[in-house]
Amino acid sequence: PLLLLLAELACDAQPTYQWKDAVTGQRVTCQQCPPGTFVAQHCSRDRATVCEPCPDLHYTQYWNYLEKCRYCNVFCGEKQVEVQQCNATHNRACQCQQGYYSNMELCIRHSECPPGSGAAKPGTPFEDTQCQDCPHGFFSSNSSTNPCQPHQDCEQQGKVTNVQGNKYHDTLCMSCRPGRGNSTQESAAEDDDCDQAMIDFVVYQNIPVKKLKRLQQILERSPKKQAAWTRAAIQEKFRAFLTHKKEEDSAVTKELLDALRVVKLHSIEEKVRKRFQL
Ligand SMILES: *[C@@H]1O[C@H](CO)[C@@H](O)[C@H](O)[C@H]1NC(C)=O
Ligand SMILES: *[C@@H]1O[C@H](CO)[C@@H](O)[C@H](O)[C@H]1NC(C)=O
Ligand SMILES: *[C@@H]1O[C@H](CO)[C@@H](O)[C@H](O)[C@H]1NC(C)=O
């Protein structure tokens, strides 16, 4: 049998098959039909196999002695795209559309990596996103399928590092130079930058979540009803609130200093006053 198999492999240009002629009962060796065709008539002792092309919506992928082509029986479902049309030699083939991967016959949306982590390998039609904790020097502040971003380099921009980045947020720079402020034209823009720098500095201090929430309540004048957020999430929200408030009223830095005193974060209050000469 092994020899036979080898012999068949050797003449793979024109594969054959054994057929028993219905009329004579004789065994004959017929030529197979090439891909895209089927056997319309089996061969006989004195006539070769008659092959015909597959009709529409039917195919044969290999050399064959089928009496009918196969029906293109794959249909693309929801969240799928056609990657191979049904033609005479191929069944229709489908794949999950962009942003989805295939799992147990279903197309599932690629997972997002939570804040503090990013995609080490982006998802494919066959595999989900692979997340990793952001490595040192990188951050991701939201849930996304993007990779972690590198921290910015303040010195390179001729600025001063105000807050060192971590895996949840970028490094924050400032051009504010406390004390150098004089009543020049640029001072309005500079004051604004200093206010923002002070807000950033306070928000990203290593403040216990409980006190951070108290600060937030005082500044936002909101009743106690915060959800169980992570420190990073509270920091982002609090910073956005303070930044918005700063644009509306200039007393926000003073309020923030007062609030620091109320919640007894004296060492931080001291640090802020010294750094920003307040
Ligand atoms: C069918 O599609 C395949 C892949 O796209 C292609 O290689 C092949 O030539 C096509 N066959 C016919 C008969 O058009
Ligand atoms: C997540 O953050 C990245 C980088 O800051 C940004 O490009 C992207 O649009 C954000 N995605 C969402 C859903 O907010
Ligand atoms: C403030 O500006 C005045 C002149 O406008 C200058 O004499 C003074 O040295 C400046 N002070 C500082 C601290 O830069």
mmCIF file of C-alpha atoms and ligand atoms in Angstrom:
data_model
loop_
_atom_site.group_PDB
_atom_site.id
_atom_site.type_symbol
_atom_site.label_atom_id
_atom_site.label_comp_id
_atom_site.label_asym_id
_atom_site.label_seq_id
_atom_site.Cartn_x
_atom_site.Cartn_y
_atom_site.Cartn_z
ATOM 1 C CA PRO A 1 0.000 0.000 0.000
ATOM 2 C CA LEU A 2 2.869 2.390 0.736
ATOM 3 C CA LEU A 3 4.277 1.834 -2.731
ATOM 4 C CA LEU A 4 0.899 2.532 -4.251
ATOM 5 C CA LEU A 5 0.603 5.752 -2.308
ATOM 6 C CA LEU A 6 4.046 6.833 -3.444
ATOM 7 C CA ALA A 7 3.126 6.032 -7.024
ATOM 8 C CA GLU A 8 0.002 8.192 -6.733
ATOM 9 C CA LEU A 9 1.941 11.065 -5.248
ATOM 10 C CA ALA A 10 4.527 10.819 -8.002
ATOM 11 C CA CYS A 11 2.051 11.413 -10.803
ATOM 12 C CA ASP A 12 0.204 14.208 -9.020
ATOM 13 C CA ALA A 13 -0.079 16.205 -12.241
ATOM 14 C CA GLN A 14 -2.992 14.113 -13.378
ATOM 15 C CA PRO A 15 -4.472 12.087 -10.536
ATOM 16 C CA THR A 16 -6.597 9.124 -11.428
ATOM 17 C CA TYR A 17 -9.236 6.961 -9.826
ATOM 18 C CA GLN A 18 -10.512 3.447 -10.250
ATOM 19 C CA TRP A 19 -13.935 3.101 -11.793
ATOM 20 C CA LYS A 20 -16.114 0.160 -12.596
ATOM 21 C CA ASP A 21 -17.758 0.592 -15.969
ATOM 22 C CA ALA A 22 -21.512 0.174 -15.394
ATOM 23 C CA VAL A 23 -22.120 -1.473 -18.779
ATOM 24 C CA THR A 24 -19.182 -3.826 -19.130
ATOM 25 C CA GLY A 25 -18.461 -4.249 -15.449
ATOM 26 C CA GLN A 26 -14.809 -3.703 -16.311
ATOM 27 C CA ARG A 27 -12.464 -1.871 -13.939
ATOM 28 C CA VAL A 28 -10.939 1.164 -15.594
ATOM 29 C CA THR A 29 -8.539 3.861 -14.485
ATOM 30 C CA CYS A 30 -10.012 7.355 -15.064
ATOM 31 C CA GLN A 31 -8.428 10.791 -14.985
ATOM 32 C CA GLN A 32 -9.689 12.974 -12.158
ATOM 33 C CA CYS A 33 -11.110 16.452 -12.845
ATOM 34 C CA PRO A 34 -9.160 19.569 -11.913
ATOM 35 C CA PRO A 35 -10.298 22.090 -9.259
ATOM 36 C CA GLY A 36 -13.265 24.174 -10.462
ATOM 37 C CA THR A 37 -14.738 21.260 -12.425
ATOM 38 C CA PHE A 38 -16.563 18.019 -11.715
ATOM 39 C CA VAL A 39 -17.046 14.697 -13.441
ATOM 40 C CA ALA A 40 -19.866 15.035 -15.971
ATOM 41 C CA GLN A 41 -19.129 11.533 -17.335
ATOM 42 C CA HIS A 42 -16.869 8.863 -15.940
ATOM 43 C CA CYS A 43 -14.374 7.441 -18.359
ATOM 44 C CA SER A 44 -14.794 4.099 -20.080
ATOM 45 C CA ARG A 45 -12.263 1.802 -21.703
ATOM 46 C CA ASP A 46 -12.153 3.945 -24.840
ATOM 47 C CA ARG A 47 -13.254 7.410 -23.674
ATOM 48 C CA ALA A 48 -11.599 9.858 -21.265
ATOM 49 C CA THR A 49 -13.354 11.439 -18.259
ATOM 50 C CA VAL A 50 -15.578 14.373 -19.221
ATOM 51 C CA CYS A 51 -15.120 17.294 -16.789
ATOM 52 C CA GLU A 52 -17.392 20.336 -16.687
ATOM 53 C CA PRO A 53 -17.028 23.615 -14.832
ATOM 54 C CA CYS A 54 -18.894 24.071 -11.567
ATOM 55 C CA PRO A 55 -22.175 26.000 -11.852
ATOM 56 C CA ASP A 56 -22.614 29.316 -10.033
ATOM 57 C CA LEU A 57 -22.416 29.180 -6.237
ATOM 58 C CA HIS A 58 -20.658 25.816 -6.397
ATOM 59 C CA TYR A 59 -16.997 24.843 -6.139
ATOM 60 C CA THR A 60 -14.446 22.057 -6.071
ATOM 61 C CA GLN A 61 -11.199 22.970 -4.394
ATOM 62 C CA TYR A 62 -9.112 19.878 -5.315
ATOM 63 C CA TRP A 63 -8.645 17.347 -8.091
ATOM 64 C CA ASN A 64 -11.723 15.218 -7.719
ATOM 65 C CA TYR A 65 -14.110 12.662 -9.137
ATOM 66 C CA LEU A 66 -17.232 14.181 -7.643
ATOM 67 C CA GLU A 67 -20.369 13.961 -9.759
ATOM 68 C CA LYS A 68 -21.536 17.336 -8.421
ATOM 69 C CA CYS A 69 -19.672 20.404 -7.223
ATOM 70 C CA ARG A 70 -20.045 21.370 -3.606
ATOM 71 C CA TYR A 71 -22.419 24.169 -2.698
ATOM 72 C CA CYS A 72 -20.822 27.300 -1.178
ATOM 73 C CA ASN A 73 -22.406 26.715 2.199
ATOM 74 C CA VAL A 74 -20.604 29.280 4.334
ATOM 75 C CA PHE A 75 -22.473 32.497 4.995
ATOM 76 C CA CYS A 76 -21.020 35.489 6.772
ATOM 77 C CA GLY A 77 -22.825 36.398 9.941
ATOM 78 C CA GLU A 78 -23.187 39.557 11.916
ATOM 79 C CA LYS A 79 -19.853 41.215 12.757
ATOM 80 C CA GLN A 80 -18.176 39.289 9.933
ATOM 81 C CA VAL A 81 -16.727 40.287 6.591
ATOM 82 C CA GLU A 82 -16.230 38.115 3.520
ATOM 83 C CA VAL A 83 -12.523 37.442 2.949
ATOM 84 C CA GLN A 84 -12.951 34.859 0.159
ATOM 85 C CA GLN A 85 -15.703 35.040 -2.406
ATOM 86 C CA CYS A 86 -17.473 31.918 -3.472
ATOM 87 C CA ASN A 87 -15.895 30.987 -6.823
ATOM 88 C CA ALA A 88 -15.439 27.788 -8.780
ATOM 89 C CA THR A 89 -12.455 26.708 -6.669
ATOM 90 C CA HIS A 90 -13.209 28.114 -3.230
ATOM 91 C CA ASN A 91 -15.965 28.080 -0.705
ATOM 92 C CA ARG A 92 -16.924 31.459 0.694
ATOM 93 C CA ALA A 93 -14.838 32.367 3.778
ATOM 94 C CA CYS A 94 -15.590 34.889 6.495
ATOM 95 C CA GLN A 95 -13.624 36.617 9.210
ATOM 96 C CA CYS A 96 -14.539 38.775 12.172
ATOM 97 C CA GLN A 97 -14.713 42.447 11.237
ATOM 98 C CA GLN A 98 -12.237 44.984 12.567
ATOM 99 C CA GLY A 99 -12.332 45.322 16.363
ATOM 100 C CA TYR A 100 -13.628 41.763 16.856
ATOM 101 C CA TYR A 101 -12.060 38.335 17.238
ATOM 102 C CA SER A 102 -13.431 34.887 16.789
ATOM 103 C CA ASN A 103 -14.232 32.779 19.823
ATOM 104 C CA MET A 104 -16.422 29.671 19.819
ATOM 105 C CA GLU A 105 -17.864 30.560 16.398
ATOM 106 C CA LEU A 106 -18.810 34.033 17.607
ATOM 107 C CA CYS A 107 -17.220 37.389 16.963
ATOM 108 C CA ILE A 108 -16.457 39.101 20.250
ATOM 109 C CA ARG A 109 -15.319 42.695 20.602
ATOM 110 C CA HIS A 110 -11.641 43.098 21.496
ATOM 111 C CA SER A 111 -11.143 43.691 25.223
ATOM 112 C CA GLU A 112 -10.057 47.108 26.383
ATOM 113 C CA CYS A 113 -7.103 47.343 28.727
ATOM 114 C CA PRO A 114 -8.042 49.143 31.957
ATOM 115 C CA PRO A 115 -6.318 52.416 32.988
ATOM 116 C CA GLY A 116 -2.695 51.762 33.953
ATOM 117 C CA SER A 117 -2.352 49.089 31.288
ATOM 118 C CA GLY A 118 -2.250 49.019 27.516
ATOM 119 C CA ALA A 119 -2.176 46.666 24.583
ATOM 120 C CA ALA A 120 1.070 44.713 24.397
ATOM 121 C CA LYS A 121 -0.292 43.059 21.274
ATOM 122 C CA PRO A 122 -3.305 44.517 19.495
ATOM 123 C CA GLY A 123 -6.224 42.206 18.839
ATOM 124 C CA THR A 124 -6.533 40.396 15.504
ATOM 125 C CA PRO A 125 -9.547 38.713 13.887
ATOM 126 C CA PHE A 126 -8.380 35.536 15.640
ATOM 127 C CA GLU A 127 -7.035 36.753 18.973
ATOM 128 C CA ASP A 128 -8.139 39.100 21.704
ATOM 129 C CA THR A 129 -6.087 42.121 22.752
ATOM 130 C CA GLN A 130 -3.189 41.195 25.027
ATOM 131 C CA CYS A 131 -2.868 43.729 27.823
ATOM 132 C CA GLN A 132 0.113 44.468 30.007
ATOM 133 C CA ASP A 133 0.698 46.825 32.913
ATOM 134 C CA CYS A 134 2.302 49.968 31.544
ATOM 135 C CA PRO A 135 6.078 49.589 31.937
ATOM 136 C CA HIS A 136 8.196 52.196 33.698
ATOM 137 C CA GLY A 137 8.063 55.505 31.809
ATOM 138 C CA PHE A 138 4.698 54.776 30.155
ATOM 139 C CA PHE A 139 1.071 55.467 31.032
ATOM 140 C CA SER A 140 -2.512 54.893 29.965
ATOM 141 C CA SER A 141 -5.208 57.023 31.594
ATOM 142 C CA ASN A 142 -8.261 55.343 30.105
ATOM 143 C CA SER A 143 -9.682 51.991 29.156
ATOM 144 C CA SER A 144 -8.663 51.397 25.571
ATOM 145 C CA THR A 145 -7.211 48.996 23.047
ATOM 146 C CA ASN A 146 -4.240 51.360 22.531
ATOM 147 C CA PRO A 147 -0.723 50.679 23.751
ATOM 148 C CA CYS A 148 0.658 52.654 26.728
ATOM 149 C CA GLN A 149 2.070 56.076 25.814
ATOM 150 C CA PRO A 150 5.523 57.280 26.880
ATOM 151 C CA HIS A 151 5.675 60.056 29.504
ATOM 152 C CA GLN A 152 6.562 63.442 28.094
ATOM 153 C CA ASP A 153 9.953 64.940 28.842
ATOM 154 C CA CYS A 154 9.549 68.431 30.333
ATOM 155 C CA GLU A 155 13.227 69.342 30.221
ATOM 156 C CA GLN A 156 13.303 68.614 26.507
ATOM 157 C CA GLN A 157 10.521 71.193 26.112
ATOM 158 C CA GLY A 158 12.429 73.769 28.166
ATOM 159 C CA LYS A 159 9.971 73.363 31.023
ATOM 160 C CA VAL A 160 10.142 72.088 34.572
ATOM 161 C CA THR A 161 8.720 68.759 35.717
ATOM 162 C CA ASN A 162 5.856 69.569 38.037
ATOM 163 C CA VAL A 163 4.406 66.088 38.588
ATOM 164 C CA GLN A 164 6.219 62.877 37.757
ATOM 165 C CA GLY A 165 4.090 60.565 35.638
ATOM 166 C CA ASN A 166 3.045 57.089 36.746
ATOM 167 C CA LYS A 167 1.275 54.290 34.901
ATOM 168 C CA TYR A 168 -2.074 56.096 35.148
ATOM 169 C CA HIS A 169 -1.105 59.592 34.070
ATOM 170 C CA ASP A 170 1.455 61.514 32.069
ATOM 171 C CA THR A 171 4.244 63.615 33.505
ATOM 172 C CA LEU A 172 3.009 67.187 33.939
ATOM 173 C CA CYS A 173 5.237 70.127 33.074
ATOM 174 C CA MET A 174 5.067 73.739 34.093
ATOM 175 C CA SER A 175 6.597 76.918 32.766
ATOM 176 C CA CYS A 176 5.554 78.718 35.938
ATOM 177 C CA ARG A 177 8.577 80.131 37.803
ATOM 178 C CA PRO A 178 7.284 81.149 41.221
ATOM 179 C CA GLY A 179 8.785 84.332 42.638
ATOM 180 C CA ARG A 180 9.996 85.597 39.321
ATOM 181 C CA GLY A 181 6.558 87.000 38.833
ATOM 182 C CA ASN A 182 6.657 90.757 38.464
ATOM 183 C CA SER A 183 3.964 92.957 37.093
ATOM 184 C CA THR A 184 4.887 92.414 33.470
ATOM 185 C CA GLN A 185 2.573 91.806 30.525
ATOM 186 C CA GLU A 186 3.189 88.083 30.514
ATOM 187 C CA SER A 187 2.168 87.711 34.114
ATOM 188 C CA ALA A 188 -1.491 86.932 33.363
ATOM 189 C CA ALA A 189 -0.610 83.891 31.302
ATOM 190 C CA GLU A 190 2.076 82.966 33.774
ATOM 191 C CA ASP A 191 -0.306 83.236 36.732
ATOM 192 C CA ASP A 192 -2.689 80.950 34.950
ATOM 193 C CA ASP A 193 0.053 78.431 34.347
ATOM 194 C CA CYS A 194 1.061 78.674 37.999
ATOM 195 C CA ASP A 195 -2.524 78.085 39.134
ATOM 196 C CA GLN A 196 -2.761 75.034 36.931
ATOM 197 C CA ALA A 197 0.613 73.790 38.156
ATOM 198 C CA MET A 198 -0.518 74.191 41.752
ATOM 199 C CA ILE A 199 -3.727 72.258 41.048
ATOM 200 C CA ASP A 200 -1.790 69.476 39.323
ATOM 201 C CA PHE A 201 0.723 69.325 42.116
ATOM 202 C CA VAL A 202 -1.931 68.977 44.823
ATOM 203 C CA VAL A 203 -4.158 66.521 42.972
ATOM 204 C CA TYR A 204 -1.352 64.066 42.304
ATOM 205 C CA GLN A 205 0.100 64.098 45.790
ATOM 206 C CA ASN A 206 -0.043 60.739 47.501
ATOM 207 C CA ILE A 207 -3.215 61.664 49.390
ATOM 208 C CA PRO A 208 -5.219 58.849 51.003
ATOM 209 C CA VAL A 209 -8.436 58.184 49.085
ATOM 210 C CA LYS A 210 -10.584 59.148 52.071
ATOM 211 C CA LYS A 211 -9.005 62.594 52.377
ATOM 212 C CA LEU A 212 -9.008 63.042 48.623
ATOM 213 C CA LYS A 213 -12.762 62.486 48.668
ATOM 214 C CA ARG A 214 -13.143 64.981 51.527
ATOM 215 C CA LEU A 215 -11.198 67.574 49.523
ATOM 216 C CA GLN A 216 -13.411 66.897 46.560
ATOM 217 C CA GLN A 217 -16.558 67.324 48.651
ATOM 218 C CA ILE A 218 -15.357 70.621 50.077
ATOM 219 C CA LEU A 219 -14.377 72.098 46.713
ATOM 220 C CA GLU A 220 -17.331 70.706 44.784
ATOM 221 C CA ARG A 221 -19.713 71.515 47.634
ATOM 222 C CA SER A 222 -21.272 68.133 46.961
ATOM 223 C CA PRO A 223 -22.981 65.899 49.487
ATOM 224 C CA LYS A 224 -21.403 62.571 50.391
ATOM 225 C CA LYS A 225 -22.290 60.168 47.606
ATOM 226 C CA GLN A 226 -19.171 59.182 45.730
ATOM 227 C CA ALA A 227 -18.921 55.852 44.023
ATOM 228 C CA ALA A 228 -16.160 53.386 44.871
ATOM 229 C CA TRP A 229 -13.636 54.869 42.480
ATOM 230 C CA THR A 230 -9.937 54.207 42.412
ATOM 231 C CA ARG A 231 -7.540 56.917 43.487
ATOM 232 C CA ALA A 232 -6.441 57.413 39.880
ATOM 233 C CA ALA A 233 -10.036 57.914 38.743
ATOM 234 C CA ILE A 234 -10.788 60.363 41.560
ATOM 235 C CA GLN A 235 -7.615 62.289 40.756
ATOM 236 C CA GLU A 236 -8.585 62.619 37.074
ATOM 237 C CA LYS A 237 -12.098 63.771 37.909
ATOM 238 C CA PHE A 238 -10.974 66.160 40.652
ATOM 239 C CA ARG A 239 -8.315 67.665 38.414
ATOM 240 C CA ALA A 240 -10.815 68.216 35.597
ATOM 241 C CA PHE A 241 -13.186 69.875 38.052
ATOM 242 C CA LEU A 242 -10.522 72.195 39.489
ATOM 243 C CA THR A 243 -9.209 73.114 36.044
ATOM 244 C CA HIS A 244 -12.704 74.019 34.932
ATOM 245 C CA LYS A 245 -13.311 75.992 38.126
ATOM 246 C CA LYS A 246 -10.037 77.867 37.690
ATOM 247 C CA GLU A 247 -11.243 79.148 34.339
ATOM 248 C CA GLU A 248 -14.379 80.534 35.954
ATOM 249 C CA ASP A 249 -13.007 81.936 39.160
ATOM 250 C CA SER A 250 -9.515 82.858 40.189
ATOM 251 C CA ALA A 251 -9.865 82.018 43.880
ATOM 252 C CA VAL A 252 -9.643 78.283 43.366
ATOM 253 C CA THR A 253 -6.028 77.952 44.495
ATOM 254 C CA LYS A 254 -6.829 79.753 47.717
ATOM 255 C CA GLU A 255 -9.857 77.534 48.276
ATOM 256 C CA LEU A 256 -7.717 74.505 47.664
ATOM 257 C CA LEU A 257 -5.153 75.638 50.228
ATOM 258 C CA ASP A 258 -7.924 76.270 52.764
ATOM 259 C CA ALA A 259 -9.391 72.837 52.085
ATOM 260 C CA LEU A 260 -5.989 71.224 52.614
ATOM 261 C CA ARG A 261 -5.915 72.820 56.043
ATOM 262 C CA VAL A 262 -9.467 71.697 56.850
ATOM 263 C CA VAL A 263 -8.649 68.057 56.111
ATOM 264 C CA LYS A 264 -5.399 68.401 58.062
ATOM 265 C CA LEU A 265 -3.029 67.765 55.187
ATOM 266 C CA HIS A 266 -0.620 70.239 56.751
ATOM 267 C CA SER A 267 2.578 68.875 55.308
ATOM 268 C CA ILE A 268 1.158 69.034 51.796
ATOM 269 C CA GLU A 269 -0.165 72.541 52.383
ATOM 270 C CA GLU A 270 3.308 73.538 53.544
ATOM 271 C CA LYS A 271 4.957 71.921 50.546
ATOM 272 C CA VAL A 272 2.599 73.729 48.151
ATOM 273 C CA ARG A 273 3.086 77.148 49.782
ATOM 274 C CA LYS A 274 6.827 76.769 49.580
ATOM 275 C CA ARG A 275 6.942 75.474 46.030
ATOM 276 C CA PHE A 276 4.604 78.094 44.618
ATOM 277 C CA GLN A 277 5.498 80.860 47.086
ATOM 278 C CA LEU A 278 1.922 81.366 48.185
HETATM 279 C C1 LIG B 1 -10.973 31.969 -6.544
HETATM 280 O O1 LIG B 1 -10.369 32.776 -5.559
HETATM 281 C C2 LIG B 1 -9.033 32.408 -5.263
HETATM 282 C C3 LIG B 1 -8.537 33.232 -4.099
HETATM 283 O O2 LIG B 1 -9.038 34.532 -4.121
HETATM 284 C C4 LIG B 1 -8.173 32.593 -6.478
HETATM 285 O O3 LIG B 1 -6.826 32.244 -6.182
HETATM 286 C C5 LIG B 1 -8.719 31.724 -7.588
HETATM 287 O O4 LIG B 1 -7.991 31.969 -8.750
HETATM 288 C C6 LIG B 1 -10.189 32.001 -7.838
HETATM 289 N N1 LIG B 1 -10.668 31.012 -8.749
HETATM 290 C C7 LIG B 1 -11.368 31.335 -9.807
HETATM 291 C C8 LIG B 1 -11.821 30.220 -10.637
HETATM 292 O O5 LIG B 1 -11.640 32.499 -10.101
HETATM 293 C C1 LIG B 2 -7.675 57.314 25.575
HETATM 294 O O1 LIG B 2 -6.500 58.079 25.667
HETATM 295 C C2 LIG B 2 -5.789 58.184 24.446
HETATM 296 C C3 LIG B 2 -4.480 58.903 24.725
HETATM 297 O O2 LIG B 2 -4.634 59.966 25.596
HETATM 298 C C4 LIG B 2 -6.664 58.915 23.425
HETATM 299 O O3 LIG B 2 -5.972 59.025 22.194
HETATM 300 C C5 LIG B 2 -7.948 58.128 23.229
HETATM 301 O O4 LIG B 2 -8.803 58.820 22.366
HETATM 302 C C6 LIG B 2 -8.639 57.903 24.562
HETATM 303 N N1 LIG B 2 -9.744 57.003 24.343
HETATM 304 C C7 LIG B 2 -10.941 57.195 24.901
HETATM 305 C C8 LIG B 2 -11.950 56.177 24.612
HETATM 306 O O5 LIG B 2 -11.166 58.159 25.619
HETATM 307 C C1 LIG B 3 10.365 93.543 38.748
HETATM 308 O O1 LIG B 3 10.405 94.476 37.716
HETATM 309 C C2 LIG B 3 11.131 95.660 38.021
HETATM 310 C C3 LIG B 3 11.048 96.614 36.840
HETATM 311 O O2 LIG B 3 9.870 96.436 36.145
HETATM 312 C C4 LIG B 3 12.607 95.267 38.292
HETATM 313 O O3 LIG B 3 13.332 96.401 38.684
HETATM 314 C C5 LIG B 3 12.631 94.221 39.407
HETATM 315 O O4 LIG B 3 13.970 93.771 39.585
HETATM 316 C C6 LIG B 3 11.748 93.032 39.067
HETATM 317 N N1 LIG B 3 11.735 92.141 40.208
HETATM 318 C C7 LIG B 3 11.953 90.834 40.072
HETATM 319 C C8 LIG B 3 11.857 90.023 41.315
HETATM 320 O O5 LIG B 3 12.207 90.303 39.005
#
